[in-house]
Short mmCIF file of C-alpha atoms in Angstrom, two decimals:
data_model
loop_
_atom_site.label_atom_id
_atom_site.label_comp_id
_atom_site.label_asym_id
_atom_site.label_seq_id
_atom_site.Cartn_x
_atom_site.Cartn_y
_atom_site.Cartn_z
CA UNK A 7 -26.90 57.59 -38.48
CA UNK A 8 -24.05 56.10 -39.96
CA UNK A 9 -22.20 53.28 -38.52
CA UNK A 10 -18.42 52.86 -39.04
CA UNK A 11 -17.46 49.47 -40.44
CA UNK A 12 -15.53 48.14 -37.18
CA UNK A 13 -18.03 49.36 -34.83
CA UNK A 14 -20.34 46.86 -37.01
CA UNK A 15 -18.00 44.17 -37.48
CA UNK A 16 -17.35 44.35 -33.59
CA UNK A 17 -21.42 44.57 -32.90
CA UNK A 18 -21.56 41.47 -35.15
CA UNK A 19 -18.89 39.04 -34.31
CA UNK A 20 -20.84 40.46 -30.47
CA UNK A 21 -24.17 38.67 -31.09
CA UNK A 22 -22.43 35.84 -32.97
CA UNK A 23 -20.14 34.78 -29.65
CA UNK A 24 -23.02 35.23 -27.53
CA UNK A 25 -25.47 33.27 -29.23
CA UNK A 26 -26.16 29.63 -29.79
CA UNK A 27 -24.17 30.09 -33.71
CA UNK A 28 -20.88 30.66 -31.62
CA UNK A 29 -19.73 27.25 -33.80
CA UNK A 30 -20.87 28.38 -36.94
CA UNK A 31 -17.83 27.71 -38.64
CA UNK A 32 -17.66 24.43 -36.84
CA UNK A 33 -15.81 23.10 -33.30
CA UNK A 34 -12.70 22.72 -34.60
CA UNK A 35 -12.60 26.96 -36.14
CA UNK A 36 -13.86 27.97 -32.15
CA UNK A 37 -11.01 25.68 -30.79
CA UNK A 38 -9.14 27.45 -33.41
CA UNK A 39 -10.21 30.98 -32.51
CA UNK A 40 -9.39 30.17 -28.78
CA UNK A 41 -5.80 29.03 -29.18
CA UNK A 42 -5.06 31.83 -31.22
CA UNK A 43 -6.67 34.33 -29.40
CA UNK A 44 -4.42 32.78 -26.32
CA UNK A 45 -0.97 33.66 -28.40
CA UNK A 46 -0.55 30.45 -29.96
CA UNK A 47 0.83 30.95 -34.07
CA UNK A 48 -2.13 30.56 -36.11
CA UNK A 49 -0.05 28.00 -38.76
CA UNK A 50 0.93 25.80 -35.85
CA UNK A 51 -2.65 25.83 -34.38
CA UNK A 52 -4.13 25.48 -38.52
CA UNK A 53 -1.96 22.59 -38.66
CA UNK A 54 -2.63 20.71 -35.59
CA UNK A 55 -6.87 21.07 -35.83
CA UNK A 56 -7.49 21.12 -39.74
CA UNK A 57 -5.96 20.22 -43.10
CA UNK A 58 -3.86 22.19 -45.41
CA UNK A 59 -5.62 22.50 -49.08
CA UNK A 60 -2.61 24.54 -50.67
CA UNK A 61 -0.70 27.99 -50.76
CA UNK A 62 -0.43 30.42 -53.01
CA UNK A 63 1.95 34.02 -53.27
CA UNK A 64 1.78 34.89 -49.57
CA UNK A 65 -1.28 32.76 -48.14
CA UNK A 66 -1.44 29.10 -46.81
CA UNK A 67 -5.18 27.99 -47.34
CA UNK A 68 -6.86 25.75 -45.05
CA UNK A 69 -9.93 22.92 -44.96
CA UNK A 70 -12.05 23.55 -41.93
CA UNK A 71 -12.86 19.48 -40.95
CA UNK A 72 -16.32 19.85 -39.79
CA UNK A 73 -17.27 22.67 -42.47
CA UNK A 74 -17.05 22.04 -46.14
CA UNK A 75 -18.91 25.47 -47.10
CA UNK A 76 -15.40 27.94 -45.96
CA UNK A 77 -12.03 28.39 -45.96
CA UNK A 78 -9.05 29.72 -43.09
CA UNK A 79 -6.38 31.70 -45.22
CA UNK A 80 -3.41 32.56 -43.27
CA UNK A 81 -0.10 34.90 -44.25
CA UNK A 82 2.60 32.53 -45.27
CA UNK A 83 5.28 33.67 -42.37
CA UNK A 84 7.38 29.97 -42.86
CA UNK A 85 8.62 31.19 -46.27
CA UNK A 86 12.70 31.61 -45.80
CA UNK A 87 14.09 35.21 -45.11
CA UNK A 88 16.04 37.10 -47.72
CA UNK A 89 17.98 38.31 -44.46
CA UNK A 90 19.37 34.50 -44.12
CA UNK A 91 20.70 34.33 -47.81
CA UNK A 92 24.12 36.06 -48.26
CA UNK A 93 24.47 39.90 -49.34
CA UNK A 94 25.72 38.58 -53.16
CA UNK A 95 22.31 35.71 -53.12
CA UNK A 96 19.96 39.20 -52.14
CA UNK A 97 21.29 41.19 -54.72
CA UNK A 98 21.27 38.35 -57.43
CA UNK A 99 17.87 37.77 -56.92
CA UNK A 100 17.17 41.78 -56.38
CA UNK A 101 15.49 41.15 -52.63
CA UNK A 102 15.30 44.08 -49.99
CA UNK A 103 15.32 44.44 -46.53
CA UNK A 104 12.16 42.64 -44.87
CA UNK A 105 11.35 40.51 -47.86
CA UNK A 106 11.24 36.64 -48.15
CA UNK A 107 12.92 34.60 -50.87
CA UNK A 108 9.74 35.07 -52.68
CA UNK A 109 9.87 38.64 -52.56
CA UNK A 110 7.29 39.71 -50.28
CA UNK A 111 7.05 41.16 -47.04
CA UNK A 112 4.68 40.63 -44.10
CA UNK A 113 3.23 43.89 -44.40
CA UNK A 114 2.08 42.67 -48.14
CA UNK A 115 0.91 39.83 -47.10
CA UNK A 116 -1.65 40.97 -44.21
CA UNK A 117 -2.27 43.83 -46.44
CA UNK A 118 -3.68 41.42 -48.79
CA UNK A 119 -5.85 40.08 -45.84
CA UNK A 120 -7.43 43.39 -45.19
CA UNK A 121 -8.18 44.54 -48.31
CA UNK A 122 -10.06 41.09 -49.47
CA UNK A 123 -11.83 41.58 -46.56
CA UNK A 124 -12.40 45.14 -46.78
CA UNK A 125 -16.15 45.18 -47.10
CA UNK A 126 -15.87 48.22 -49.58
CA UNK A 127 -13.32 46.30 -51.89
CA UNK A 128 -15.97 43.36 -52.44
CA UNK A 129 -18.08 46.05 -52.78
CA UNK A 130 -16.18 47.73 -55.56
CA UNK A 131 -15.20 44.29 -56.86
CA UNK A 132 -18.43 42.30 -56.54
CA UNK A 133 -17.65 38.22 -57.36
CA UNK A 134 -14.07 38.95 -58.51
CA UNK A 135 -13.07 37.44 -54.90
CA UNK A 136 -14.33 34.72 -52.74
CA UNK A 137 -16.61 36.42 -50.15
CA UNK A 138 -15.26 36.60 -46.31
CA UNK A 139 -16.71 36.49 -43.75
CA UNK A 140 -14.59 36.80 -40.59
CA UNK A 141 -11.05 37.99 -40.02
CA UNK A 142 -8.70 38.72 -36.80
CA UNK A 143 -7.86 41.74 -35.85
CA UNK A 144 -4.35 41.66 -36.59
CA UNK A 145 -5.53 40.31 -40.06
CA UNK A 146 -3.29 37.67 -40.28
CA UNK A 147 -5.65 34.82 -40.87
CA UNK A 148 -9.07 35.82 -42.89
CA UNK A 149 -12.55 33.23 -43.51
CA UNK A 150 -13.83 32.79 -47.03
CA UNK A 151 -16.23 30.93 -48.94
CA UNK A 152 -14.75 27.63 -50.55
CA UNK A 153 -14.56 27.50 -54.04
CA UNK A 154 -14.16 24.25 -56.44
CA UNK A 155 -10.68 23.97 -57.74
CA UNK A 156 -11.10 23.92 -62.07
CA UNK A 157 -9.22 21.78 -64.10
CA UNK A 158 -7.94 22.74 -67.60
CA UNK A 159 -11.14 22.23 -69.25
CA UNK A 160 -13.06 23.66 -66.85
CA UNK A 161 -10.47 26.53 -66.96
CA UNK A 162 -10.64 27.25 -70.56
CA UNK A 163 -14.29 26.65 -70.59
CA UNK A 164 -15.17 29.95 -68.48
CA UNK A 165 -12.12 31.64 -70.25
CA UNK A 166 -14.49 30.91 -73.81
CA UNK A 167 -11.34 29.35 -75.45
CA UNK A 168 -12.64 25.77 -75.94
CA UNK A 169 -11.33 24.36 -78.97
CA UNK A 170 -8.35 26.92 -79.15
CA UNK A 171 -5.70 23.86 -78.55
CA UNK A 172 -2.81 23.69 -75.59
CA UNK A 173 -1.88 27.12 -74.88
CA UNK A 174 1.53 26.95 -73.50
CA UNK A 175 2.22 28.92 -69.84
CA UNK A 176 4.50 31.98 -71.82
CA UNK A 177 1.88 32.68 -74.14
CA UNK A 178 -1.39 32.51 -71.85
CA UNK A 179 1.06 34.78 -69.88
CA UNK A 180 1.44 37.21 -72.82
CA UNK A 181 -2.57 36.96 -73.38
CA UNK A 182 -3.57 38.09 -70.09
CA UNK A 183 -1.04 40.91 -69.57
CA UNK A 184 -2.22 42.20 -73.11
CA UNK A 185 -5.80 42.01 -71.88
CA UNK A 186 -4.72 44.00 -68.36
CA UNK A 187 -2.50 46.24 -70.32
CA UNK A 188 -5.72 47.19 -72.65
CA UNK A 189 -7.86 48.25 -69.47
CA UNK A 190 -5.69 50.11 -67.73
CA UNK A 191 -4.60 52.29 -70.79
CA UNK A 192 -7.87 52.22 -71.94
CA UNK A 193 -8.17 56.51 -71.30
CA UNK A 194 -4.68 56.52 -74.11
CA UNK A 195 -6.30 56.17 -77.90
CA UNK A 196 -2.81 55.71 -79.23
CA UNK A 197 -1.45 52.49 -76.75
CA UNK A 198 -0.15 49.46 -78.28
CA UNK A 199 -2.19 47.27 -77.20
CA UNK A 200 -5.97 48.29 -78.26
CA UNK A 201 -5.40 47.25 -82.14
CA UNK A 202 -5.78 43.88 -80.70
CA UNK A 203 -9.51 44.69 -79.44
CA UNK A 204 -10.22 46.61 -83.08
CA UNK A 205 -12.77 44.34 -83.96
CA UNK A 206 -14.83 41.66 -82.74
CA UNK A 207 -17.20 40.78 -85.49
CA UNK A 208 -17.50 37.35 -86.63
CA UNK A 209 -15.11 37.41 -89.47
CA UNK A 210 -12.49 38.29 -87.57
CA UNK A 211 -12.76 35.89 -84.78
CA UNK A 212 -12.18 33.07 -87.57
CA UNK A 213 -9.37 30.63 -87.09
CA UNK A 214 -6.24 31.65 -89.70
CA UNK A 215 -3.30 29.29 -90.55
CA UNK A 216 -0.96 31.97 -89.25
CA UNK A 217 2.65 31.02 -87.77
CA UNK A 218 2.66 30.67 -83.93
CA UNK A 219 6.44 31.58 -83.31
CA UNK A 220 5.96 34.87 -85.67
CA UNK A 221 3.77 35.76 -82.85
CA UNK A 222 6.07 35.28 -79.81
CA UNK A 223 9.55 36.35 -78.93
CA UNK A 224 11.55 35.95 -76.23
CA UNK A 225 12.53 39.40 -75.72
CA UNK A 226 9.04 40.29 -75.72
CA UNK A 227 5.67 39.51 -74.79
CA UNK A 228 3.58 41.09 -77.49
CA UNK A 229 6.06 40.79 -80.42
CA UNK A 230 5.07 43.38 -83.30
CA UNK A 231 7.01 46.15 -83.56
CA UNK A 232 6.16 49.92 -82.93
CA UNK A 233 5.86 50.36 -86.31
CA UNK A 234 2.83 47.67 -87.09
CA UNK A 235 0.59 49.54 -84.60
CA UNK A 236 0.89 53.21 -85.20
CA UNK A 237 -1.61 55.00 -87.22
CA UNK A 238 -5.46 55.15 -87.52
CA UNK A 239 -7.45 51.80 -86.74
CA UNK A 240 -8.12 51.62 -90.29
CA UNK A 241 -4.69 50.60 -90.94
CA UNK A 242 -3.91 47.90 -88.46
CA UNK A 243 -2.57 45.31 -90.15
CA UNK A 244 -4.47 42.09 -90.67
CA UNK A 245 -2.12 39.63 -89.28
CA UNK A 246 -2.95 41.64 -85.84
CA UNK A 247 -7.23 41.41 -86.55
CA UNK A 248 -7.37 37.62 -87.10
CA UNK A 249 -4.42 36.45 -85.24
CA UNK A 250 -4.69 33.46 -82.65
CA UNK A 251 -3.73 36.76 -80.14
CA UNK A 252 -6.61 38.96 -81.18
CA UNK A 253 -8.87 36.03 -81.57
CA UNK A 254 -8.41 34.88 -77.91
CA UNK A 255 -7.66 37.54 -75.91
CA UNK A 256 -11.65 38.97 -77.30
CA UNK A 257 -13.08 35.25 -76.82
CA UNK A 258 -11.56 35.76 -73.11
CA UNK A 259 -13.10 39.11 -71.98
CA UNK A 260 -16.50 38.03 -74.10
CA UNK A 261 -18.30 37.40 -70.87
CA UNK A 262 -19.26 40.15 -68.75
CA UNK A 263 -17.81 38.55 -65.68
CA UNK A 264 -14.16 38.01 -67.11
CA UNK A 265 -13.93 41.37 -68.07
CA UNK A 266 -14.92 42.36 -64.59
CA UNK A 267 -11.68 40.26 -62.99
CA UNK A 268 -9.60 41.64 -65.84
CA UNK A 269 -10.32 45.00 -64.86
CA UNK A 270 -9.84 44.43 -61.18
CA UNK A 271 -6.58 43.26 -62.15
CA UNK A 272 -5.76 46.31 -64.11
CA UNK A 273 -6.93 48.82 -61.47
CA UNK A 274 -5.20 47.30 -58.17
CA UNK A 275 -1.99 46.16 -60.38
CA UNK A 276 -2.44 42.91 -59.74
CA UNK A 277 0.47 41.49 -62.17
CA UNK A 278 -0.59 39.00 -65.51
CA UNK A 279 1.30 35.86 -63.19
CA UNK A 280 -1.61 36.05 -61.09
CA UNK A 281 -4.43 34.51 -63.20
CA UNK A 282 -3.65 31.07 -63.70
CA UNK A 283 -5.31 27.52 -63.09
CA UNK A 284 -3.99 26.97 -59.72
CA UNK A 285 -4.76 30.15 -58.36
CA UNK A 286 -8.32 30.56 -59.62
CA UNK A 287 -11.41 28.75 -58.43
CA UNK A 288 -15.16 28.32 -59.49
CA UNK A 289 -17.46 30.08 -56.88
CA UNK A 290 -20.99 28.60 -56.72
CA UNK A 291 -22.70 31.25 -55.44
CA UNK A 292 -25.49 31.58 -57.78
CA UNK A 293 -24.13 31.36 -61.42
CA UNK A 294 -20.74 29.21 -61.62
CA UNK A 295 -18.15 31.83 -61.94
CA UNK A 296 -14.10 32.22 -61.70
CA UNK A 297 -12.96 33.88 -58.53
CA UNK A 298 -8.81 34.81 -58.09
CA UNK A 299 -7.78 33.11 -54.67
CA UNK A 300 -4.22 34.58 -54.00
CA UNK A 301 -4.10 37.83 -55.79
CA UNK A 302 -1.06 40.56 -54.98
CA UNK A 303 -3.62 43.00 -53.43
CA UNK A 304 -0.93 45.14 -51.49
CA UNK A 305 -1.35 47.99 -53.75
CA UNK A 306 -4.43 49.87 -52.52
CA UNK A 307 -6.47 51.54 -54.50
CA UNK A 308 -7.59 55.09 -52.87
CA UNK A 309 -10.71 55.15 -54.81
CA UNK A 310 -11.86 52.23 -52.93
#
């Protein structure tokens, strides 16, 4: 017999309130639960009972006082409306009807609720998320594990570029929206940006005196032109084999796991900006391993 997944959740979160582990999240979650439940806005009750660790795209995250081991993540509804900025501000900024400043709407936001909660998307997705563990019903609030917050080193530790230098915020941009861009035209022989991946033996993952700013533009992110990446592999040009790109962006899917989150990102279209410092965290659930916290999960993916 199968069971549908909110008959099960329901059956669960059943036994749970009517057993002795009714606090499992601690006191101050069931007060939390209870006020809510009652009508009260779950950022007003969040920030009367616990303490406010940070917010990301469309999610205020919150420290649970008397329970160290998860996380409350709530949709961001404070952020300004683009309905209060004038019709010539909207258009500027190229906001529609029902977004925020930001860009988002709330439909986007719980939508990234339910999906990261979605027991078939973790299952699909398997350590590229912090694990949850309870959510409301209208999804605007969701439970997690806690994860440790990484600092640079720790950042570019897991990332396997220790000892590549300062990478600036444009650049790491470019690097990680070359690596999504490789995944999710990996089915198209002839895209731009496999010659990048050609090779990853030894030799060509040596450092090169090579010219950073030939390797940047502003006008675009991956600056060769057309012309240096057509043709067989056989002809790709040196200067792309052993650049500082090529180099990192293969030292940065070299573990299993990182390719795993890269791929995620290039199947739900969760854009490059995502994967930074301050919006990734180390899980310690078995093996230490990078999670994304705040990822732009609106676009579901029908496969899942």
């Amino acid at each position: 017999m199968k069971i549908a997944e909110s008959l099960l959740r329901t059956y669960i979160r059943q036994i749970i309130l009517e057993s002795p582990m009714s606090d499992y999240f601690g006191k101050s979650f069931s007060e939390f639960e209870r006020r809510f439940e009652k009508g009260e806005d779950p950022i007003h009750v969040a920030d009367d009972l616990f303490k406010r660790l940070g917010q990301g795209s469309h999610r205020i995250a919150y420290e649970i006082p008397d329970n160290k081991d998860h996380v409350v993540k709530i949709i961001n509804t404070q952020v300004k409306s683009a309905k209060d900025l004038s019709g010539t501000q909207r258009q500027q900024r190229g906001l529609r009807a029902g977004e925020d400043i930001r860009g988002f709407t709330k439909k986007q936001k719980l939508s990234a609720n339910r999906l990261e909660s979605d027991l078939r998307m973790q299952q699909k997705y398997p350590e590229v998320f912090p694990r949850t563990f309870e959510v409301s019903d209208d999804r605007s609030w969701i439970v997690s594990e806690r994860v440790v917050p990484v600092d640079k080193t720790t950042f570019y530790k897991f990332l396997g570029l220790e000892g590549e230098g300062e990478i600036e915020p444009v650049p790491f941009l470019a690097l990680v929206d070359l690596i999504i861009n490789h995944f999710k035209y990996e089915s198209d022989p002839d895209h731009w940006s496999h010659p990048f991946f050609a090779s990853s033996e030894d030799e060509d993952m040596k450092t090169v005196k090579i010219n950073e700013e030939d390797l940047y533009s502003a006008s675009d992110t991956i600056p060769f032109s057309k012309a240096d990446l057509d043709g067989p592999e056989a002809e790709v040009p040196d200067r792309i084999l052993q650049s500082p790109v090529a180099r990192r962006v293969r030292k940065m899917i070299q573990d299993p796991h990182n390719e795993k989150i890269f791929r995620a990102m290039a199947d739900l279209n969760i854009p490059a900006r995502e994967f930074r410092r301050d919006n990734v965290g180390l899980s310690t659930v078995g093996e230490p391993k990078l999670v994304l916290l705040d990822a732009s999960l609106w676009e579901k993916d029908e496969t899942v």
